[in-house]
Amino acid sequence: MKISNDSAVPVYTIAGAEARPLPEWLVRRRKRSLKQDAAFAQRVELLQDFEFEEASQCVRVSEDGEWVMSTGTYKPQIHVHNLSQLALSFERHTNTINETFQLLSSDWTKSIHLQTDRFVELHTAGGLHYRTRIPRYGRDLVYDRHSAEALIPAVGVNAGGSGEVYRLNLEVGRFMKSYEIDVGGDDMATTGAGSLQGGINAGSVNTASIAEDSHNLLAFGTSLGTVEFWDPRSRNRAGILSAPTDAFEGRSEISALQFHRSGLELATGNSSGLVHLYDLRSPVPILKKDQGYGYAIKNIVYLNSSASTRAQTAEPKILTSDKRIIKIWDARDGKHWTSVEPAVDLNHVEWCKDTGMLLTANEGKQQHAFFIPQLGPAPKWCAFLDNIVEEMAEDPNDPNAFNKNSGGDVYDNFKFLTMEQLRQLNLDHLIGTTSLLRPYMHGYFVAQKLYEEARLISNPDLWQEQRQKSIAEKVAKERESRIRGNKKATVKVNRKLAEKIMEREEKAERRRAKRVLEKGGDDDMLDADTEPAPAVGEVEDDKPKGVLSDPRFARLFQDEDFEVDEASHEFNAINPSTNASTRLPKGLTAVEQEELDSAQESSDDGSSDDDGQERAQRPAKKAAPVDNTRISTSSYKKSGHNKRPPGPQMVVSSSARRAEPTRDRTFGSRMSKLKERRPANKSTTTVVGEREITFAPERKGKQSETQAQRHDRRKDKDRRSASNNAFRGM
């Protein structure tokens, strides 16, 4: 099995994949070489010997759906397949090639065949029952069940200059008076008794159709492009329909006819590949469809279901075919639905009613069999195709693929419901009272449209349930995302930077998910509220791209030239917190600073010049950590900052006194002594460590007395300065 087309409606080729005949010796050699091929061993062989030596002409399925009869050549023969056994039942040879045939009974036992040598043969289960000859070559063969007459449209005109449709009455066993159809003369223009009865340009009645399910009106298509309607009860002409004229090719011949089941609609196909739909109450076509290749239309089939309930829910479709392609389209607007284009020319197409199976008679050695799941189920004699198609379906949620993993079992526009589900939808009162519920096993098949309406009526808040379901799915997804493994960034260089960016993006995603859950799951409304409107000409993406997924920064994590050197001076200057050697020392609290100062002062006061030996015997004090961030005095002098510029100078003086031999341990005692020692002529604050700044202007080349009296505090290295200003002694 393989898909014949790539449209939305798949068509599976069941038989006839290799339509071109191959030499017999090549086939045997190829079969020997394919014994070990798994695809060849698992192929689907639908019908045994569903083929002819050269080509097939016509194929029909019996009304009971158990038999298939087909005719072909060469030598001219008839094949009958038993569908329950999927095998060829028998074959029967004829004298000449079969033009077309009809099954007269519900099975294969009675049939009538139109041969190309003007003979009409009647076949039964025992073989050829009777054969008779008609005056001129026949073009088509239909059977009128109401009057038990075989109608045979023929080529040429009679003595009165009219075309004929021969009537072979099978009840009385003789020919009745023919239907006389206006087909023109020998030259397509001359009419009357003077015209010839045969010739290469003689008019003909090409096809016929009968409205069996309604008014039983007869329709005959002619070579003039007209359709004549005849009433079989009165055997008189009821009307004539003139097909529209083509602007380029003129009037085309009618090559195919088909009545709708209602009897009010007629489909005609002409030799130019155009299909027209007519309402019998109007001579103007209601729809025109072009087959596309310009070949004569061979078959028109209304794909109507025999079940009335299914016909009400299914969309009306029409199958039209020429020798190149089979098209199925909507009968309401002519919209294309699907198509099949085999590798060989087609002669006839047969539809297995109420199924999705199509059988063809074609010019290849093998006859074709196509299966369309969306058109209908597989026939009961090959029901296994449904399971095969289900496994081959590309979309597992496609309801037309007969997948049982979807939300419900949808079967050709029907939904299977159990008794409990019917009670929930309040449809249990329809059981036994209407044909809308079709019992099957432990439940019922309900029309899909009826099911949708009943579900909306029984549960009007269905949209709210769907919203709650979507919110629950997002919450579950967020819960799963909380348990995360250690994601490793798949990068070549700058791995630490990539991991840092990934961690930052995960945190941002968690915050966003939290906001979505707080808003009730409406992430679209959240994005609309938080995100700014895009500028003019700016393209707004569906999802913002991160640094790792942005192609502009791809080389940052792949190219070694962009690797970050964390030991470089530039990296340490930009990221001082990442280097332990350049970190600033931790600041001390006021209590720790006071204890440290008191310990240093007590050690300074207790020492003298006479105790040099004791100082030498003491263990060396641990050096204080050097602060590399401060500017040294020597480097400051070398840079020329020690020179004083001319003009007024800024002098910084401190209100703190020189350290006494003994110091108080508490802040209160220190504050009380500061108040006692405060001079009367100077106003200082009581805040410890506060400084007063005075500006003393001076002249050039002359030092002030205040500057002359100042001494160099840098010499008092053993004394503690009250100020923490590092630049004071420079």
XYZ file of C-alpha atoms in Angstrom:
730
model
C 0.000 0.000 0.000
C 1.168 3.484 -0.778
C -0.360 6.931 -0.843
C -1.199 8.013 -4.376
C -1.448 11.746 -3.701
C -0.211 14.292 -1.144
C -3.459 16.182 -0.634
C -5.410 16.558 2.591
C -7.520 13.517 1.587
C -5.117 10.570 1.166
C -5.776 7.870 -1.437
C -4.189 4.449 -0.878
C -3.312 2.257 -3.846
C -4.305 -1.278 -2.892
C -3.666 -2.934 -6.270
C -2.142 -1.914 -9.562
C 1.046 -0.231 -8.302
C 2.980 -1.762 -11.211
C 0.537 -1.208 -14.012
C 2.937 -1.486 -16.948
C 3.193 -5.090 -18.145
C 6.626 -6.637 -17.869
C 8.094 -9.554 -19.816
C 7.265 -12.897 -18.262
C 10.893 -13.927 -17.805
C 11.701 -10.599 -16.109
C 8.817 -11.034 -13.689
C 10.007 -14.486 -12.646
C 13.571 -13.283 -12.141
C 12.406 -10.274 -10.173
C 10.214 -12.379 -7.905
C 13.152 -14.630 -7.155
C 15.306 -11.641 -6.243
C 12.612 -10.147 -3.994
C 12.174 -13.192 -1.757
C 14.323 -11.620 0.940
C 12.771 -8.157 0.587
C 10.636 -7.343 3.658
C 8.541 -4.744 1.817
C 7.728 -7.244 -0.935
C 6.904 -9.966 1.586
C 4.562 -7.676 3.518
C 2.707 -6.334 0.467
C -1.081 -6.358 0.320
C -2.567 -8.558 -2.413
C -6.235 -7.623 -2.326
C -7.661 -9.900 -5.033
C -5.909 -12.880 -6.525
C -5.321 -12.593 -10.291
C -7.053 -9.221 -10.507
C -5.522 -8.649 -13.949
C -5.629 -9.460 -17.655
C -2.980 -10.290 -20.190
C -3.145 -6.901 -21.925
C -5.929 -4.585 -20.735
C -9.371 -4.494 -19.128
C -12.491 -2.856 -20.559
C -15.170 -2.774 -17.866
C -15.656 -3.801 -14.232
C -18.894 -4.156 -12.215
C -19.713 -5.027 -8.590
C -22.845 -7.042 -7.890
C -25.646 -5.612 -5.789
C -25.050 -8.044 -2.947
C -21.407 -6.938 -2.781
C -20.051 -10.489 -3.016
C -18.895 -10.675 -6.626
C -16.860 -8.634 -9.105
C -17.122 -9.233 -12.845
C -14.657 -7.681 -15.259
C -13.926 -8.035 -18.959
C -10.630 -7.626 -20.752
C -8.251 -8.825 -23.427
C -6.231 -10.490 -24.948
C -7.647 -13.093 -25.537
C -11.131 -11.657 -24.882
C -12.362 -13.101 -21.634
C -14.542 -12.567 -18.588
C -13.252 -12.810 -14.999
C -15.475 -13.333 -11.977
C -13.980 -12.851 -8.492
C -15.479 -14.158 -5.278
C -14.940 -11.318 -2.819
C -15.534 -13.418 0.277
C -12.596 -15.597 -0.772
C -10.561 -12.734 -2.304
C -9.820 -15.012 -5.239
C -10.684 -15.570 -8.874
C -13.751 -17.822 -9.143
C -13.587 -18.584 -12.865
C -12.749 -17.090 -16.246
C -14.687 -17.398 -19.482
C -13.528 -16.604 -23.017
C -15.573 -14.835 -25.711
C -15.233 -14.474 -29.464
C -14.657 -10.708 -29.612
C -13.719 -7.852 -27.311
C -16.394 -6.754 -24.882
C -17.554 -3.145 -25.186
C -19.566 -2.984 -21.952
C -21.904 -5.178 -19.909
C -24.580 -5.070 -17.207
C -25.429 -7.463 -14.369
C -29.092 -8.465 -14.584
C -29.319 -10.225 -11.211
C -28.174 -9.393 -7.703
C -25.181 -11.692 -8.198
C -23.098 -12.693 -11.236
C -25.343 -15.468 -12.581
C -27.168 -13.348 -15.197
C -25.437 -10.743 -17.341
C -25.775 -9.108 -20.762
C -22.729 -8.122 -22.812
C -22.329 -5.769 -25.773
C -19.554 -6.945 -28.106
C -17.592 -4.868 -30.579
C -18.804 -6.990 -33.545
C -22.462 -5.874 -33.080
C -23.398 -8.967 -31.084
C -25.315 -8.917 -27.820
C -24.626 -11.945 -25.612
C -26.605 -13.226 -22.634
C -24.589 -15.220 -20.105
C -25.755 -17.390 -17.228
C -23.983 -19.527 -14.655
C -23.711 -22.342 -17.195
C -22.083 -20.215 -19.883
C -23.298 -18.431 -22.996
C -27.094 -18.620 -23.049
C -28.000 -16.684 -26.203
C -26.470 -14.230 -28.645
C -28.137 -11.908 -31.144
C -27.012 -9.234 -33.544
C -28.043 -5.593 -33.874
C -28.124 -3.661 -37.210
C -25.454 -1.076 -36.282
C -22.610 -0.791 -33.810
C -23.659 -0.098 -30.277
C -22.086 2.594 -28.088
C -23.610 1.889 -24.671
C -25.790 -0.551 -22.788
C -28.287 0.132 -19.971
C -30.998 -2.039 -18.442
C -34.484 -0.778 -17.609
C -35.678 -2.926 -14.716
C -39.254 -1.656 -14.806
C -39.889 -2.865 -18.342
C -37.157 -5.583 -18.464
C -35.631 -3.988 -21.551
C -32.018 -3.678 -22.588
C -31.455 -0.280 -24.241
C -28.579 -0.083 -26.737
C -27.697 3.372 -28.197
C -26.181 2.929 -31.652
C -24.257 4.740 -34.390
C -25.845 6.016 -37.603
C -29.399 6.775 -38.685
C -32.314 4.726 -39.881
C -34.295 5.084 -43.068
C -36.084 8.102 -41.610
C -32.802 9.905 -40.886
C -32.946 9.565 -37.088
C -30.617 7.845 -34.674
C -31.838 4.769 -32.882
C -31.779 3.250 -29.414
C -32.536 -0.448 -29.739
C -34.923 -2.031 -27.274
C -34.369 -5.713 -26.507
C -37.235 -6.936 -24.333
C -35.915 -9.809 -22.241
C -39.375 -10.827 -21.025
C -40.829 -11.578 -24.459
C -37.475 -12.287 -26.081
C -37.607 -9.936 -29.071
C -36.743 -6.422 -30.221
C -39.311 -3.711 -29.708
C -39.721 -0.473 -31.663
C -36.623 1.655 -31.235
C -36.466 5.114 -29.721
C -35.753 7.559 -32.570
C -33.314 10.268 -31.564
C -32.370 13.325 -33.588
C -28.646 13.005 -34.315
C -28.390 14.770 -37.700
C -27.592 13.179 -41.036
C -24.487 11.676 -42.480
C -22.866 15.096 -42.788
C -24.105 16.216 -39.316
C -26.488 18.655 -41.027
C -28.717 16.795 -43.494
C -31.801 15.218 -41.973
C -34.594 13.165 -43.375
C -34.945 10.054 -45.470
C -32.395 11.105 -48.041
C -29.409 10.942 -45.705
C -27.062 7.981 -45.605
C -27.422 5.426 -42.832
C -23.702 5.079 -42.139
C -20.362 6.764 -42.652
C -17.396 8.223 -40.880
C -19.273 11.403 -39.984
C -22.576 9.805 -39.136
C -24.383 10.966 -36.045
C -24.767 8.689 -33.063
C -26.415 8.213 -29.707
C -23.407 7.941 -27.411
C -24.776 7.236 -23.949
C -27.934 6.675 -21.919
C -29.084 6.973 -18.316
C -32.190 5.950 -16.353
C -33.609 7.582 -13.207
C -34.383 4.231 -11.541
C -34.943 5.552 -8.004
C -37.460 8.253 -8.969
C -39.553 8.926 -12.077
C -37.763 6.377 -14.361
C -37.203 8.988 -17.074
C -34.796 8.008 -19.888
C -32.016 10.370 -21.026
C -29.954 9.909 -24.223
C -26.861 11.943 -25.113
C -26.120 12.536 -28.774
C -23.218 13.560 -30.933
C -24.934 16.931 -31.525
C -24.400 17.875 -27.859
C -28.087 17.525 -26.973
C -29.844 15.388 -24.387
C -33.277 13.941 -25.173
C -35.645 12.800 -22.427
C -38.116 10.000 -23.117
C -40.999 8.655 -21.038
C -40.908 4.819 -21.178
C -44.585 4.543 -20.271
C -45.862 6.481 -23.283
C -42.691 5.970 -25.380
C -42.735 9.630 -26.396
C -40.144 12.368 -26.242
C -40.571 14.454 -23.032
C -38.075 17.204 -23.822
C -34.721 18.197 -25.322
C -31.831 19.839 -23.471
C -29.252 21.737 -25.533
C -25.850 21.898 -23.903
C -24.055 25.280 -23.935
C -21.731 25.923 -26.839
C -17.991 26.120 -26.232
C -16.492 29.413 -27.482
C -13.361 27.687 -28.832
C -14.465 24.233 -29.996
C -18.139 24.793 -30.620
C -20.688 22.208 -29.573
C -19.174 19.066 -28.055
C -20.602 15.581 -27.999
C -22.253 14.207 -24.876
C -20.143 11.293 -23.667
C -21.508 10.588 -20.157
C -24.850 10.985 -18.349
C -25.967 10.327 -14.804
C -29.198 11.071 -12.905
C -29.165 12.073 -9.265
C -30.990 9.819 -6.842
C -33.737 12.423 -6.425
C -34.356 12.556 -10.183
C -34.326 16.367 -10.261
C -30.650 16.767 -11.106
C -28.699 15.572 -14.122
C -24.924 15.540 -14.692
C -23.595 15.595 -18.253
C -20.034 15.137 -19.495
C -18.893 16.049 -22.992
C -15.976 15.213 -25.238
C -14.090 18.397 -24.231
C -13.698 17.355 -20.597
C -16.433 19.620 -19.173
C -19.074 18.504 -16.683
C -22.361 20.417 -16.318
C -24.951 20.019 -13.576
C -28.569 20.754 -14.551
C -31.769 21.134 -12.655
C -34.454 19.511 -14.837
C -36.690 22.512 -14.220
C -34.198 24.892 -15.872
C -32.216 24.669 -19.162
C -29.330 26.692 -17.683
C -26.590 24.673 -15.955
C -26.251 25.374 -12.255
C -22.573 24.339 -12.120
C -19.728 23.841 -14.560
C -16.613 21.781 -13.811
C -13.537 21.355 -15.993
C -11.724 18.026 -15.737
C -8.516 19.730 -16.797
C -7.055 17.521 -19.529
C -9.512 18.045 -22.373
C -10.325 14.332 -22.815
C -13.840 12.953 -23.085
C -15.584 12.188 -19.822
C -16.015 8.424 -19.431
C -17.799 8.042 -16.074
C -19.950 10.165 -13.788
C -20.928 8.687 -10.421
C -22.968 10.333 -7.680
C -21.403 9.112 -4.435
C -24.733 8.790 -2.640
C -25.175 6.486 0.299
C -27.965 3.945 0.249
C -28.704 4.654 3.948
C -30.948 7.678 4.334
C -29.467 8.781 7.681
C -25.944 8.742 6.348
C -26.980 10.570 3.181
C -28.410 13.390 5.309
C -25.159 13.949 7.189
C -22.622 13.291 4.400
C -21.592 16.043 2.030
C -22.730 15.434 -1.593
C -19.841 14.419 -3.841
C -19.480 13.542 -7.516
C -16.871 11.313 -9.148
C -15.877 12.141 -12.716
C -13.189 10.422 -14.746
C -11.563 10.555 -18.125
C -8.729 8.410 -19.409
C -6.113 10.287 -17.351
C -7.526 11.175 -13.946
C -10.274 10.496 -11.420
C -11.604 13.567 -9.621
C -13.964 13.761 -6.655
C -15.474 17.167 -5.938
C -18.289 18.840 -4.053
C -21.596 18.901 -5.924
C -22.694 22.149 -4.236
C -19.866 24.490 -5.234
C -17.533 22.382 -7.384
C -14.703 22.543 -4.848
C -11.997 19.938 -5.393
C -11.888 17.200 -2.735
C -9.336 14.655 -3.947
C -8.081 13.032 -7.116
C -6.317 9.904 -8.375
C -4.030 9.890 -11.403
C -2.790 6.381 -12.271
C 0.120 5.666 -14.572
C -2.039 4.169 -17.352
C -5.184 5.192 -19.231
C -8.538 4.466 -17.623
C -11.465 2.768 -19.347
C -14.021 2.432 -16.545
C -14.376 3.235 -12.837
C -16.636 1.338 -10.431
C -17.505 2.477 -6.896
C -18.302 -0.080 -4.209
C -21.412 1.481 -2.672
C -21.304 2.797 0.888
C -17.536 2.267 1.054
C -14.345 4.089 0.149
C -13.208 1.503 -2.421
C -12.772 2.272 -6.138
C -12.084 -0.402 -8.777
C -10.913 0.473 -12.285
C -10.556 -1.153 -15.683
C -7.526 0.265 -17.445
C -4.979 -0.271 -20.197
C -2.411 -1.906 -17.920
C -2.009 -5.538 -17.116
C -3.134 -5.133 -13.497
C -6.464 -3.645 -12.576
C -6.393 -0.841 -10.026
C -7.990 -0.699 -6.595
C -7.944 2.551 -4.600
C -9.083 3.065 -1.019
C -10.122 6.487 0.354
C -10.745 6.243 4.141
C -12.465 9.621 4.352
C -14.943 8.631 1.639
C -16.154 5.587 3.542
C -15.084 2.459 5.413
C -13.490 -0.521 3.772
C -15.871 -3.129 2.331
C -16.707 -6.032 4.584
C -14.744 -8.429 2.370
C -11.537 -6.452 3.076
C -12.281 -4.944 6.497
C -8.645 -5.456 7.489
C -7.765 -2.367 5.424
C -9.144 -0.147 8.190
C -6.530 -1.429 10.640
C -3.738 -1.086 8.097
C -4.730 2.490 7.268
C -4.927 3.317 10.964
C -1.334 2.172 11.427
C -0.178 4.086 8.342
C -1.936 7.327 9.289
C 0.557 10.182 9.680
C -1.617 12.172 12.080
C -2.593 10.009 15.096
C -5.327 12.480 16.061
C -6.991 12.460 12.656
C -10.584 11.280 13.273
C -10.888 10.127 9.678
C -7.929 7.775 10.123
C -10.016 5.528 12.418
C -7.614 6.031 15.311
C -8.893 4.833 18.662
C -6.443 6.941 20.645
C -8.308 10.148 19.798
C -11.028 11.738 21.877
C -13.797 9.603 20.351
C -14.291 6.953 17.712
C -15.470 8.924 14.699
C -16.550 6.589 11.901
C -17.531 8.248 8.609
C -19.331 11.255 10.143
C -20.739 9.070 12.921
C -19.691 8.861 16.546
C -20.009 5.728 18.613
C -21.669 6.288 22.020
C -22.493 3.861 24.771
C -25.815 3.763 26.613
C -24.376 5.724 29.539
C -23.098 8.452 27.233
C -26.505 8.682 25.562
C -28.133 9.259 28.958
C -25.647 12.013 29.744
C -26.549 13.760 26.479
C -30.321 13.159 26.988
C -30.563 11.185 23.753
C -31.763 7.898 25.206
C -35.392 8.721 24.343
C -34.534 8.474 20.609
C -33.707 4.765 20.837
C -36.120 2.789 18.683
C -38.050 5.861 17.551
C -35.748 7.298 14.888
C -33.113 6.203 12.428
C -30.617 8.773 13.711
C -29.350 6.175 16.188
C -27.928 3.050 14.583
C -27.399 0.178 17.061
C -24.035 -1.519 16.930
C -22.685 -4.018 19.494
C -22.884 -2.428 22.971
C -23.770 1.093 21.805
C -25.104 3.244 19.001
C -23.727 5.216 16.059
C -24.937 8.819 16.247
C -24.606 11.384 13.479
C -21.710 13.718 14.204
C -23.765 16.904 13.764
C -26.450 15.610 16.113
C -23.805 14.703 18.675
C -22.215 18.165 18.555
C -25.582 19.916 18.995
C -26.612 17.643 21.868
C -23.297 18.163 23.632
C -23.619 21.944 23.447
C -27.197 21.842 24.697
C -26.422 19.518 27.593
C -23.276 21.415 28.606
C -23.408 25.117 27.649
C -20.304 25.846 29.765
C -18.127 23.657 27.605
C -15.770 26.504 26.806
C -15.224 27.112 30.526
C -14.283 23.469 31.034
C -11.856 23.687 28.165
C -10.282 26.766 29.724
C -9.928 25.048 33.098
C -8.367 22.082 31.362
C -5.783 24.266 29.647
C -4.964 25.954 32.967
C -4.522 22.581 34.651
C -2.153 21.508 31.884
C -0.048 24.634 32.381
C 0.050 24.076 36.169
C 1.159 20.487 35.639
C 3.814 21.649 33.232
C 5.063 24.194 35.780
C 5.207 21.535 38.485
C 7.271 19.314 36.273
C 9.627 22.180 35.555
C 10.372 22.620 39.261
C 12.223 19.322 39.358
C 15.103 20.123 37.095
C 18.324 18.352 36.428
C 21.682 19.993 35.931
C 21.470 21.255 32.403
C 24.793 21.365 30.662
C 25.338 23.986 28.051
C 26.444 22.434 24.774
C 29.044 25.049 23.922
C 32.723 24.884 23.067
C 33.991 28.018 24.832
C 32.747 30.296 27.632
C 30.898 27.499 29.416
C 30.608 29.439 32.684
C 29.075 32.398 30.890
C 26.586 30.128 29.087
C 25.554 28.408 32.331
C 25.107 31.779 34.001
C 22.871 32.961 31.127
C 20.847 29.738 31.262
C 20.283 30.132 34.985
C 19.137 33.714 34.478
C 16.702 32.658 31.693
C 15.268 29.885 33.877
C 14.643 32.326 36.696
C 12.902 34.712 34.298
C 10.749 31.854 32.955
C 9.754 30.828 36.470
C 8.748 34.402 37.308
C 6.718 34.608 34.101
C 4.974 31.276 34.775
C 4.138 32.467 38.263
C 2.553 35.621 36.845
C 0.606 33.527 34.327
C -0.808 31.358 37.093
C -1.729 34.419 39.136
C -3.607 35.827 36.120
C -5.610 32.626 35.803
C -3.700 31.043 32.918
C -4.366 33.777 30.318
C -0.809 34.169 29.102
C -1.964 36.090 26.024
C -3.520 38.800 28.171
C -0.401 38.881 30.308
C 1.821 39.388 27.298
C -0.465 42.112 26.007
C -0.295 43.954 29.337
C 3.411 43.671 30.011
C 5.093 43.761 26.629
C 5.503 47.153 24.947
C 3.997 47.784 21.558
C 6.405 47.156 18.672
C 7.721 50.160 16.797
C 6.746 51.003 13.258
C 8.308 48.539 10.857
C 9.444 46.243 13.637
C 8.597 42.577 13.282
C 7.160 41.071 16.429
C 8.265 37.471 17.003
C 6.177 34.840 18.706
C 8.766 34.177 21.425
C 11.726 36.336 22.449
C 15.070 34.840 21.591
C 17.712 34.423 24.281
C 21.416 35.012 23.915
C 22.143 31.304 23.514
C 19.559 30.861 20.756
C 20.294 34.135 18.993
C 22.371 33.504 15.842
C 24.082 36.865 16.256
C 25.909 35.594 19.368
C 26.599 32.080 18.069
C 30.331 32.657 17.563
C 30.671 33.854 21.157
C 30.198 30.256 22.338
C 31.729 28.415 19.383
C 34.780 30.381 18.236
C 37.929 30.171 20.397
C 38.867 33.730 19.431
C 35.983 34.961 21.600
C 37.028 33.020 24.718
C 37.046 35.106 27.889
C 40.353 35.035 29.823
C 39.383 35.294 33.484
C 43.022 35.705 34.578
C 43.551 38.868 32.548
C 43.861 42.308 34.111
C 40.944 43.656 32.066
C 38.577 40.930 33.295
C 39.590 41.550 36.931
C 39.075 45.289 36.496
C 35.554 44.808 35.085
C 34.610 41.983 37.474
C 36.399 42.683 40.790
C 34.048 40.442 42.749
C 35.103 37.325 40.848
C 38.804 37.585 41.894
C 39.597 36.803 45.549
C 42.995 38.530 45.471
C 41.500 41.909 44.532
C 38.608 41.931 46.939
C 38.459 44.867 49.362
C 38.960 44.084 53.046
C 35.886 43.816 55.123
C 35.123 46.970 57.136
C 35.324 46.891 60.949
C 32.570 47.899 63.301
C 32.969 50.749 65.806
C 33.539 48.359 68.763
C 36.157 46.301 66.853
C 37.956 49.487 65.774
C 37.967 50.782 69.376
C 39.405 47.531 70.745
C 42.077 47.495 68.056
C 43.078 51.118 68.807
C 43.186 50.527 72.568
C 45.375 47.478 72.139
C 47.833 49.401 69.982
C 47.914 52.399 72.369
C 48.489 50.276 75.477
C 51.379 48.564 73.766
C 52.835 51.954 72.771
C 52.477 53.505 76.265
C 54.030 50.550 78.088
C 57.140 50.589 75.963
C 60.194 52.888 76.425
C 63.657 53.318 75.069
C 65.191 51.602 78.101
C 63.246 48.419 77.512
C 64.862 47.640 74.187
C 65.972 44.213 75.300
C 62.497 43.237 76.426
C 61.096 44.507 73.140
C 63.585 42.389 71.271
C 62.636 39.311 73.301
C 58.944 39.768 72.626
C 57.442 37.939 69.663
C 57.094 40.020 66.537
C 53.664 41.435 65.928
C 51.791 40.237 62.891
C 51.821 42.831 60.118
C 48.516 44.376 59.220
C 47.191 43.448 55.799
C 48.332 45.822 53.119
C 45.559 47.625 51.345
C 46.498 47.701 47.675
C 43.633 49.954 46.791
C 45.128 53.012 48.529
C 47.641 55.287 46.923
C 50.991 55.323 48.703
C 52.666 58.569 49.810
C 55.816 58.001 47.757
C 53.898 57.387 44.570
C 51.776 60.420 45.291
C 54.918 62.602 45.696
C 56.562 61.247 42.592
C 53.523 62.097 40.520
C 54.004 65.809 41.454
C 50.934 66.174 43.648
C 52.983 67.342 46.682
C 53.712 70.743 45.229
C 51.447 73.419 46.552
C 49.938 75.709 43.995
C 49.991 79.467 44.585
C 46.975 81.113 46.067
C 44.791 80.412 49.078
C 45.380 77.017 50.627
C 42.899 74.709 52.374
C 43.978 73.698 55.858
C 42.296 70.782 57.643
C 42.357 70.801 61.410
C 40.847 68.298 63.787
C 39.063 68.987 67.035
C 40.449 65.829 68.602
C 43.237 66.206 71.164
C 46.477 64.331 71.361
C 46.188 60.921 72.894
C 46.750 60.823 76.651
C 48.775 58.143 78.405
C 45.537 56.597 79.625
C 42.356 56.286 77.611
C 38.820 55.727 78.717
C 37.108 52.565 77.726
C 33.606 53.932 77.160
C 32.170 56.529 74.804
C 30.498 58.373 77.671
C 33.707 59.043 79.550
C 35.398 60.209 76.387
C 32.562 62.627 75.613
C 32.621 64.073 79.118
C 36.370 64.777 78.931
C 35.974 66.381 75.521
C 33.475 68.843 77.022
C 35.885 69.716 79.881
C 38.854 70.248 77.599
C 36.990 72.301 75.019
C 38.540 75.806 74.691
C 36.291 78.784 75.333
C 37.303 80.746 72.236
C 36.575 77.893 69.781
C 33.187 76.394 69.041
C 33.444 72.687 68.318
C 30.842 70.038 68.158
C 30.629 67.119 70.499
C 30.613 64.560 67.741
C 33.723 62.408 67.860
C 35.817 62.632 64.719
C 34.166 65.775 63.313
C 36.496 68.203 61.574
C 36.531 71.938 61.010
C 37.783 73.375 57.736
C 39.166 76.932 57.576
C 40.508 78.868 54.605
C 43.489 81.155 55.271
C 44.505 83.330 52.294
C 48.187 84.152 52.018
C 50.452 86.094 49.780
C 52.958 84.694 47.341
C 56.372 83.876 48.791
C 55.298 84.504 52.381
C 54.290 81.843 54.814
C 51.649 82.427 57.366
C 52.290 81.975 61.027
C 49.838 79.132 61.224
C 51.713 77.236 58.513
C 55.081 78.029 60.152
C 53.906 76.731 63.499
C 52.621 73.495 61.994
C 54.856 70.560 62.573
C 55.297 67.467 60.556
C 53.058 64.805 62.066
C 54.669 62.194 59.892
C 57.594 62.193 62.363
C 55.282 61.155 65.201
C 54.973 57.645 64.032
C 54.441 56.286 67.514
C 51.419 58.491 68.069
C 47.928 57.775 66.823
C 46.183 60.347 64.696
C 42.631 61.189 65.659
C 41.698 61.457 62.004
C 41.270 58.536 59.634
C 42.240 60.696 56.668
C 45.073 58.933 54.852
C 46.069 62.102 52.984
C 46.545 64.253 56.061
C 50.257 63.645 56.487
C 51.219 64.083 52.873
